[in-house]
Coordinates of N, CA and C in Angstrom, one line a residue:
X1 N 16.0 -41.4 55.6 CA 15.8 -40.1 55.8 C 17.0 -39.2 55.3
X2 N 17.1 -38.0 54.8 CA 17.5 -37.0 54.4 C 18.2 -36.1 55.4
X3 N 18.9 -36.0 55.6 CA 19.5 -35.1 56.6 C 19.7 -33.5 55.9
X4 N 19.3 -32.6 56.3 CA 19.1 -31.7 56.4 C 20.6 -30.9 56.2
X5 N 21.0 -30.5 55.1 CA 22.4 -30.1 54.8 C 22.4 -28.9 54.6
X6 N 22.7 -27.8 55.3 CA 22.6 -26.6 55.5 C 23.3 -25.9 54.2
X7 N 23.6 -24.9 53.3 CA 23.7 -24.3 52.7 C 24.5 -22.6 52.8
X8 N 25.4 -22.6 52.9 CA 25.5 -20.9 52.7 C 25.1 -20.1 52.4
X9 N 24.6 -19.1 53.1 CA 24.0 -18.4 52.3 C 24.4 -16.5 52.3
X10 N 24.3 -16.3 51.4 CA 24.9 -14.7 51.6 C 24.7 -13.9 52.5
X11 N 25.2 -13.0 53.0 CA 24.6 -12.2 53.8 C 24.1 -11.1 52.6
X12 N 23.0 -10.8 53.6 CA 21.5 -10.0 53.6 C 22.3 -9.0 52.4
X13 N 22.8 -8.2 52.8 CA 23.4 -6.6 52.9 C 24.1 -6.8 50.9
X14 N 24.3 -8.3 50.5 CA 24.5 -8.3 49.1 C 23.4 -8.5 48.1
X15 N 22.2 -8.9 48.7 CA 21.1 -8.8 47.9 C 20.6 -7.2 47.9
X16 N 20.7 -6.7 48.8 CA 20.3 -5.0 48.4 C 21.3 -4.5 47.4
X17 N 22.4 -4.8 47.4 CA 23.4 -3.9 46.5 C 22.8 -4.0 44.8
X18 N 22.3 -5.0 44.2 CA 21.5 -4.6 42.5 C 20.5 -3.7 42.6
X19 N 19.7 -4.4 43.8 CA 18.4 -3.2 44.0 C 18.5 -1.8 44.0
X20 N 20.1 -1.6 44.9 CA 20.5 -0.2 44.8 C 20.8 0.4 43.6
X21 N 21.8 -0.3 43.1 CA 22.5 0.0 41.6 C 21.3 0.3 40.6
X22 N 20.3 -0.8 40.7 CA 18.9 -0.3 39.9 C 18.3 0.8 40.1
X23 N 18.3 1.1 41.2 CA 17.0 2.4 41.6 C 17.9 3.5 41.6
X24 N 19.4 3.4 41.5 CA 20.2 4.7 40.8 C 20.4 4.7 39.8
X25 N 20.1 3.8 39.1 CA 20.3 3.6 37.4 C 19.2 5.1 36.9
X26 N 17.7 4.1 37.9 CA 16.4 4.6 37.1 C 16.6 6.2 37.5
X27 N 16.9 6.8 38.8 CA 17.0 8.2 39.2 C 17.9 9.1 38.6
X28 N 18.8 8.4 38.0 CA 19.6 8.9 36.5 C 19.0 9.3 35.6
X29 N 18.3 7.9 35.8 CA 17.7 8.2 34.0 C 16.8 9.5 33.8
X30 N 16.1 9.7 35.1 CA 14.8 10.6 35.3 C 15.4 11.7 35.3
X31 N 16.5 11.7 35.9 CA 17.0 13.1 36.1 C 17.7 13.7 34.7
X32 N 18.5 12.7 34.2 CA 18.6 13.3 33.0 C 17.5 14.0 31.3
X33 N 16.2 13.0 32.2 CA 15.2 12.6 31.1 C 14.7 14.2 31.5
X34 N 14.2 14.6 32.8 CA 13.8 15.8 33.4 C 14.7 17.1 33.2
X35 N 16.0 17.1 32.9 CA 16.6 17.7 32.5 C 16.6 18.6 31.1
X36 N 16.8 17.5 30.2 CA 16.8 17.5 29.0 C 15.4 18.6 28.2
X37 N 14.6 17.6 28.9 CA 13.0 18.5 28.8 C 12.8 19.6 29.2
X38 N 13.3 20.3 30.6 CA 13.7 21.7 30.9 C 14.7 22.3 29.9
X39 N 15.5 21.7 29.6 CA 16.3 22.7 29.0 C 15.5 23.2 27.1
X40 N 15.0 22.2 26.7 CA 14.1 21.9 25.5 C 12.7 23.1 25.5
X41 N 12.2 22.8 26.7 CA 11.1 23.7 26.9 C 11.3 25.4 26.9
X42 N 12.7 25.5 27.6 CA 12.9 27.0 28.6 C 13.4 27.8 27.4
X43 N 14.3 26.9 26.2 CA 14.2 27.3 24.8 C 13.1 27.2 23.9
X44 N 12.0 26.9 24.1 CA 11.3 26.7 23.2 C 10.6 28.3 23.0
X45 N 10.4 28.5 21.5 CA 9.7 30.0 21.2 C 7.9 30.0 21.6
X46 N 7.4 28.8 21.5 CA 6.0 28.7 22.0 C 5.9 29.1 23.3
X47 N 6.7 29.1 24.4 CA 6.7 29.2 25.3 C 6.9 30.8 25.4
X48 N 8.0 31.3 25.4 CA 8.6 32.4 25.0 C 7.3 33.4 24.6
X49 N 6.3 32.9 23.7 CA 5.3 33.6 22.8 C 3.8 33.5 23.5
X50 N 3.8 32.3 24.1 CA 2.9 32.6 25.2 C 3.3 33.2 26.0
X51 N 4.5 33.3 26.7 CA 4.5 34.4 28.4 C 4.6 36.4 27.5
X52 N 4.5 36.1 26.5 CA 4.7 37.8 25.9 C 3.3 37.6 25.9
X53 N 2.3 36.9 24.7 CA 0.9 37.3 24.8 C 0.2 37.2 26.2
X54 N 0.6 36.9 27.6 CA 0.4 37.0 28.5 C 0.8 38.2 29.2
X55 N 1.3 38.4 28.8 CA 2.6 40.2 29.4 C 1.3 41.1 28.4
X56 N 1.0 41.3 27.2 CA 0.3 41.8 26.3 C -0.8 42.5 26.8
X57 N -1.4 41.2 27.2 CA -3.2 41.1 27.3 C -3.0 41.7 28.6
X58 N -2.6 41.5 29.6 CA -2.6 41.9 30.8 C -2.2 43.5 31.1
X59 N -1.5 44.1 30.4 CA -1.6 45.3 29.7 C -2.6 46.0 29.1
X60 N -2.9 45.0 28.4 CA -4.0 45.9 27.3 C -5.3 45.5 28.5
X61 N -5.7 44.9 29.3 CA -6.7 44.7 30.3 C -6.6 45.7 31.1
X62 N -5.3 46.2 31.6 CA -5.0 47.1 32.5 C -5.3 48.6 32.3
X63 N -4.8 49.0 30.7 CA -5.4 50.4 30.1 C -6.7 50.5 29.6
X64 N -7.7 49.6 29.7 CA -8.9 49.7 29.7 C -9.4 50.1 31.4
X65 N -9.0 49.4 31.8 CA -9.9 49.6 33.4 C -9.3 51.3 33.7
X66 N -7.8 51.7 33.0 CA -7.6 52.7 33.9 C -8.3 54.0 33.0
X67 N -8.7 53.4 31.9 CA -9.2 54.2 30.9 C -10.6 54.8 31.5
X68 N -11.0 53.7 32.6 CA -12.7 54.0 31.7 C -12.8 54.3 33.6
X69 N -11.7 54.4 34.4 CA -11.9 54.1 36.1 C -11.1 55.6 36.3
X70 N -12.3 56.8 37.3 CA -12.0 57.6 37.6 C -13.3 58.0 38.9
X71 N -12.1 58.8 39.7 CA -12.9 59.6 40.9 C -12.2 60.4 41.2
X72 N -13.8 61.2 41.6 CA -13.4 62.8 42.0 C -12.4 63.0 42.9
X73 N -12.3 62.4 44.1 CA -11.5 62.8 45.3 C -9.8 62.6 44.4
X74 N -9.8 61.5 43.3 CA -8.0 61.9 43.0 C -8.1 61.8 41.5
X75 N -9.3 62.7 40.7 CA -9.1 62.8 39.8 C -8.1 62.8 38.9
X76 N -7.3 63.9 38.8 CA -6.0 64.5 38.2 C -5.0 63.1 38.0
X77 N -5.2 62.8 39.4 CA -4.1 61.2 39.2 C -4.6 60.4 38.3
X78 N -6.2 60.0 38.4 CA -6.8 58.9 37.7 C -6.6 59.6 36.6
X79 N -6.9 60.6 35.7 CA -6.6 61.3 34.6 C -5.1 61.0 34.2
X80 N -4.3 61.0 34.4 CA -3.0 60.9 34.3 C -2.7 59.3 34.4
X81 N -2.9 58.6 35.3 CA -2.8 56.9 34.9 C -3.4 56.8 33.4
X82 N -4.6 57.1 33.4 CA -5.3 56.5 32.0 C -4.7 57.1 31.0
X83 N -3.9 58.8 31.0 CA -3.0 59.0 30.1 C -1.9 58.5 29.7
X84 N -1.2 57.8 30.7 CA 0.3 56.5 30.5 C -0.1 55.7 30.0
X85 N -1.3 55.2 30.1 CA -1.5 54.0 29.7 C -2.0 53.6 27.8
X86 N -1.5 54.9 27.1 CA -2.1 55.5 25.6 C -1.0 55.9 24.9
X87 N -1.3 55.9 23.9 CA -0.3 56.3 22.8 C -1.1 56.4 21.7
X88 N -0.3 57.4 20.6 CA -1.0 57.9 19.5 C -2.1 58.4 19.5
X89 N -3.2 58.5 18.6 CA -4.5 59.2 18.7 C -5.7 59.1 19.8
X90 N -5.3 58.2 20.4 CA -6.1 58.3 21.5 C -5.7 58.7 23.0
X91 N -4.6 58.7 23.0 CA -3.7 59.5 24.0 C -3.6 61.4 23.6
X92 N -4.2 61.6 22.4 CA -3.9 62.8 21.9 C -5.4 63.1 22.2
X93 N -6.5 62.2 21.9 CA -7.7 62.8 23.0 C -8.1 62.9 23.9
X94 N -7.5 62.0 24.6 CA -7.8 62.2 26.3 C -6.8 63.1 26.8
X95 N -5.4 64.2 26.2 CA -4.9 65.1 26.5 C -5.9 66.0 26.2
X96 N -7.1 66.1 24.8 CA -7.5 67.5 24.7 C -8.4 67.6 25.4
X97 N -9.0 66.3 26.0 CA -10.5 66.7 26.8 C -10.0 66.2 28.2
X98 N -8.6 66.3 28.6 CA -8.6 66.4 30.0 C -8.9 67.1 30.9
X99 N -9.2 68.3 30.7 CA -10.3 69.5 31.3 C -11.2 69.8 31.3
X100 N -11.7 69.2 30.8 CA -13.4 69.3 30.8 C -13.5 67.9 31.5
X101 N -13.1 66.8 31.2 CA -13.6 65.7 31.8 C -13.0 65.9 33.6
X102 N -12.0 66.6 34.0 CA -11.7 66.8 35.5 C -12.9 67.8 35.8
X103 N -12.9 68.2 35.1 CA -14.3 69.9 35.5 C -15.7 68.5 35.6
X104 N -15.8 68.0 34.8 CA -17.1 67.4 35.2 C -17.7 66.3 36.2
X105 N -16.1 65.2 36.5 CA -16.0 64.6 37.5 C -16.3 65.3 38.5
X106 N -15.3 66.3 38.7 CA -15.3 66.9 39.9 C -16.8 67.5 40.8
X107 N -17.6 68.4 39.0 CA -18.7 69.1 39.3 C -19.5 67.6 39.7
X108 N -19.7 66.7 39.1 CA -21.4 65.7 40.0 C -20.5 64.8 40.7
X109 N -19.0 65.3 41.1 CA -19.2 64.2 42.6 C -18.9 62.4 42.1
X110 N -18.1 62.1 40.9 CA -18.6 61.0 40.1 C -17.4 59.9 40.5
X111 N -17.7 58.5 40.8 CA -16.5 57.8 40.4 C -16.9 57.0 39.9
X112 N -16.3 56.4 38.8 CA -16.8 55.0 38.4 C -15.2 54.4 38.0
X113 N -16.0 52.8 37.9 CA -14.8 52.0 38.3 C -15.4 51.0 36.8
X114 N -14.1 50.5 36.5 CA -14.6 49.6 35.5 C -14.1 48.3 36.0
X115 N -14.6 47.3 35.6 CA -13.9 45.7 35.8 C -13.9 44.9 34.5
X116 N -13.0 44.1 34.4 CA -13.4 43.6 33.1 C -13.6 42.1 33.0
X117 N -14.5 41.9 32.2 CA -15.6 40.8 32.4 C -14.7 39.6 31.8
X118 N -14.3 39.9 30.3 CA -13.2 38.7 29.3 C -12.8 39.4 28.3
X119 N -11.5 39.0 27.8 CA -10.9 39.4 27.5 C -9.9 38.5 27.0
X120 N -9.4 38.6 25.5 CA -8.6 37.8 24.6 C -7.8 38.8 23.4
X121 N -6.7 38.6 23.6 CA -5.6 38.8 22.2 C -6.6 38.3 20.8
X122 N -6.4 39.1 20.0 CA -7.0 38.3 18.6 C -5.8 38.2 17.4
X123 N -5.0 39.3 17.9 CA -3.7 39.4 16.9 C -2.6 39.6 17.9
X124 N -1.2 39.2 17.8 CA 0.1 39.7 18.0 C 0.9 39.6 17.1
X125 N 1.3 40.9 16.8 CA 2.7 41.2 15.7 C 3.7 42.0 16.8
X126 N 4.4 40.9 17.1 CA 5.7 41.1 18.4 C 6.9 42.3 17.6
X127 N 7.2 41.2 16.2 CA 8.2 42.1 15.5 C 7.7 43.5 15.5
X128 N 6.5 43.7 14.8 CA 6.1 45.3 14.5 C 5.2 46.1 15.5
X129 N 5.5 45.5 16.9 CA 5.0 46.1 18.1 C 3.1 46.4 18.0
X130 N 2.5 45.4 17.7 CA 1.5 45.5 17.6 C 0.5 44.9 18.3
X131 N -0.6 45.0 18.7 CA -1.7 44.1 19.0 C -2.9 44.0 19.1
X132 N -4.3 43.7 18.8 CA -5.5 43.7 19.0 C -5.8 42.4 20.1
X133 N -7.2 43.2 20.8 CA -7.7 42.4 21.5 C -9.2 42.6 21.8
X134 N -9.6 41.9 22.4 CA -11.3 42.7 22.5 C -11.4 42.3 23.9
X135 N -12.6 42.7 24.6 CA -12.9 42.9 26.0 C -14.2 43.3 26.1
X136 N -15.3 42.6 27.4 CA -16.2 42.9 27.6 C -15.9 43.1 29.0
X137 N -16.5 44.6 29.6 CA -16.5 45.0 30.7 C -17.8 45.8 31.9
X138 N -17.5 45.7 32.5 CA -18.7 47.1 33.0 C -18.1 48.0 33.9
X139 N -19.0 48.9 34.0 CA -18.6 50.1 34.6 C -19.9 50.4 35.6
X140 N -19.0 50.8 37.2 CA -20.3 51.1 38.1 C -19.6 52.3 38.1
X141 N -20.4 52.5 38.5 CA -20.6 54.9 38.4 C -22.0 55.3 39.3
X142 N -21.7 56.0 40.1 CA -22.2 56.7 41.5 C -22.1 58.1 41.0
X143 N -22.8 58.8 41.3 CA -22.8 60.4 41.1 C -23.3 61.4 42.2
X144 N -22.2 62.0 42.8 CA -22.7 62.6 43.8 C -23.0 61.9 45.4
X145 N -22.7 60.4 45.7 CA -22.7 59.4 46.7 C -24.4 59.1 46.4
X146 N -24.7 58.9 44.9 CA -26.0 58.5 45.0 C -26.4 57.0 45.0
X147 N -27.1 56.6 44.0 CA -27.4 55.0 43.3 C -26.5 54.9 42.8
X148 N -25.5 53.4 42.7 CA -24.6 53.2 41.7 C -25.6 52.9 40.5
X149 N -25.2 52.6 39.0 CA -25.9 52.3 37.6 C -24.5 51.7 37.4
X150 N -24.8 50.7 36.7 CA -24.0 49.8 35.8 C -24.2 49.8 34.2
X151 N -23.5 49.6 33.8 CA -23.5 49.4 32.3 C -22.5 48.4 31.7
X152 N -22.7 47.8 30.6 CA -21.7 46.9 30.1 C -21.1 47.1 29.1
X153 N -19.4 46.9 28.7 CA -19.6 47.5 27.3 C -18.6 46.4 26.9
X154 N -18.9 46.3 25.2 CA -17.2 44.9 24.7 C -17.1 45.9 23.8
X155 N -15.8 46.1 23.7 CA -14.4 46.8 23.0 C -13.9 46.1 22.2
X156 N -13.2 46.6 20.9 CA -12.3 45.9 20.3 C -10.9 46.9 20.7
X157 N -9.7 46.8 20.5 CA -8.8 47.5 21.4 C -7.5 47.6 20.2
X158 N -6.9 48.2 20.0 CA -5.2 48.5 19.4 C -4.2 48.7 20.8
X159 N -3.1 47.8 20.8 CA -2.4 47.9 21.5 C -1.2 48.3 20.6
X160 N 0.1 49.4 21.1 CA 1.5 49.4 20.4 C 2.1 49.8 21.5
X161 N 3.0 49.1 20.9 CA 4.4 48.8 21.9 C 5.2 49.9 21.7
X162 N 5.6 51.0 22.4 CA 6.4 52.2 23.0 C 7.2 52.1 24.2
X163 N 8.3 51.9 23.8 CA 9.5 52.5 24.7 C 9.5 51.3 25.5
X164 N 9.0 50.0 25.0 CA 8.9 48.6 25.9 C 7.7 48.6 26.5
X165 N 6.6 49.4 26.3 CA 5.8 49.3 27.1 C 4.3 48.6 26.1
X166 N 3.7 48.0 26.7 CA 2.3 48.0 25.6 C 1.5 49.0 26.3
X167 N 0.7 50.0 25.1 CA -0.3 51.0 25.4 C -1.3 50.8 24.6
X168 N -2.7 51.1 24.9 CA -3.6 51.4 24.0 C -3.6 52.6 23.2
X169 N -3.9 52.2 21.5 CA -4.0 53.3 20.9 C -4.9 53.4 20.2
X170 N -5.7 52.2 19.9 CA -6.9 52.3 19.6 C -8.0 52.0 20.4
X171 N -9.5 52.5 20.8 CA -10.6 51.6 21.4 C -12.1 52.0 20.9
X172 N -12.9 51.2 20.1 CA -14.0 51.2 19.4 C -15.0 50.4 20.0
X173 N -16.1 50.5 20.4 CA -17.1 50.2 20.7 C -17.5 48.7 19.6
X174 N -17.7 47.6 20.4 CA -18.2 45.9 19.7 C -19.3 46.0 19.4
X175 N -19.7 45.8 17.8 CA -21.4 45.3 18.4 C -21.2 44.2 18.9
X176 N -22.7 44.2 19.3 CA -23.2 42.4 19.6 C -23.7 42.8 20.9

C-alpha cells in the first residue's frame, strides 16, 4: 500500500493574483481601446456634419410650422415669430402683407396650427450658408370657434444661414 504523502500546496490568495493581473490587463485594454474611439469619433467631420444637418432641418421644420401657425387672440406675436423665422424675399412678403393678414385673422376669429407630417434636408452647403429641404404637413384651422378643416400640404423650402441662424427664404408648393 501507498501511503498517502501529502504535498504543499499554495495558499489560495496566489492563485487569484494572474487572474487579477489578467482581468486588469483586459480593463486596460478596453479602456484604452474605448478611449481611442471617443476621441476618433468626437473628431470625426461625419459626425460634426450630421449634428449641423440636424441643427438645420430642425430649423427649417420649425419656420414652417411658425409660418403657416397663427391665432387671433395673439396674432401680432404669431405674425412676428413667423417673421424671425425669414429672410430675403419671403421675409419681405410676409412684412408687406402683414396687415391685411392680422385684419383678417382677427376679422373671422381664425387660428390654425400647422404640424409637420416629414421632413428631410435634400441639400446642405454649410460653407455658403445654404440649404433645401422639403416637408409634408397639415394645417387645422377653425374659424370663428367653428368646425376645424384640415388640409395637407408638401413644400419644397430654401433655408440661409443669417447672423448664425438658419431661416427660411424660400417656400413653393410640391406637386405630387
Amino acid at each position: 500500500m501507498r501511503s498517502a504523502v501529502s504535498t504543499p500546496s499554495r495558499p489560495r490568495r496566489w492563485r487569484t493574483v494572474p487572474v487579477a493581473v489578467v482581468l486588469l490587463l483586459a480593463s486596460l485594454l478596453a479602456a484604452g481601446g474605448f478611449g481611442v474611439s471617443w476621441a476618433l469619433a468626437a473628431n470625426d467631420s461625419s459626425v460634426q456634419l450630421a449634428a449641423t444637418r440636424d441643427r438645420v432641418l430642425r430649423a427649417g421644420r420649425q419656420a414652417v410650422i411658425n409660418f403657416n401657425s397663427i391665432d387671433h387672440r395673439r396674432v401680432r406675436q404669431d405674425m412676428s415669430r413667423a417673421i424671425e423665422g425669414t429672410t430675403g424675399p419671403l421675409r419681405e412678403v410676409l412684412e408687406g402683407s402683414r396687415e391685411q393678414r392680422v385684419e383678417r385673422v382677427t376679422k373671422n376669429k381664425s387660428v390654425t396650427e400647422a404640424e409637420i407630417l416629414a421632413s428631410a434636408l435634400t441639400e446642405l452647403n454649410e460653407r455658403q450658408g445654404k440649404a433645401r429641404m422639403i416637408a409634408s404637413y397639415k394645417i387645422t384651422k377653425i374659424e370663428d370657434g367653428g368646425k376645424p378643416t384640415t388640409s395637407r400640404w408638401r413644400v419644397r423650402a430654401e433655408l440661409s444661414r443669417t447672423d448664425g441662424q438658419w431661416k427660411l427664404s424660400r417656400m413653393t408648393p410640391s406637386a405630387g
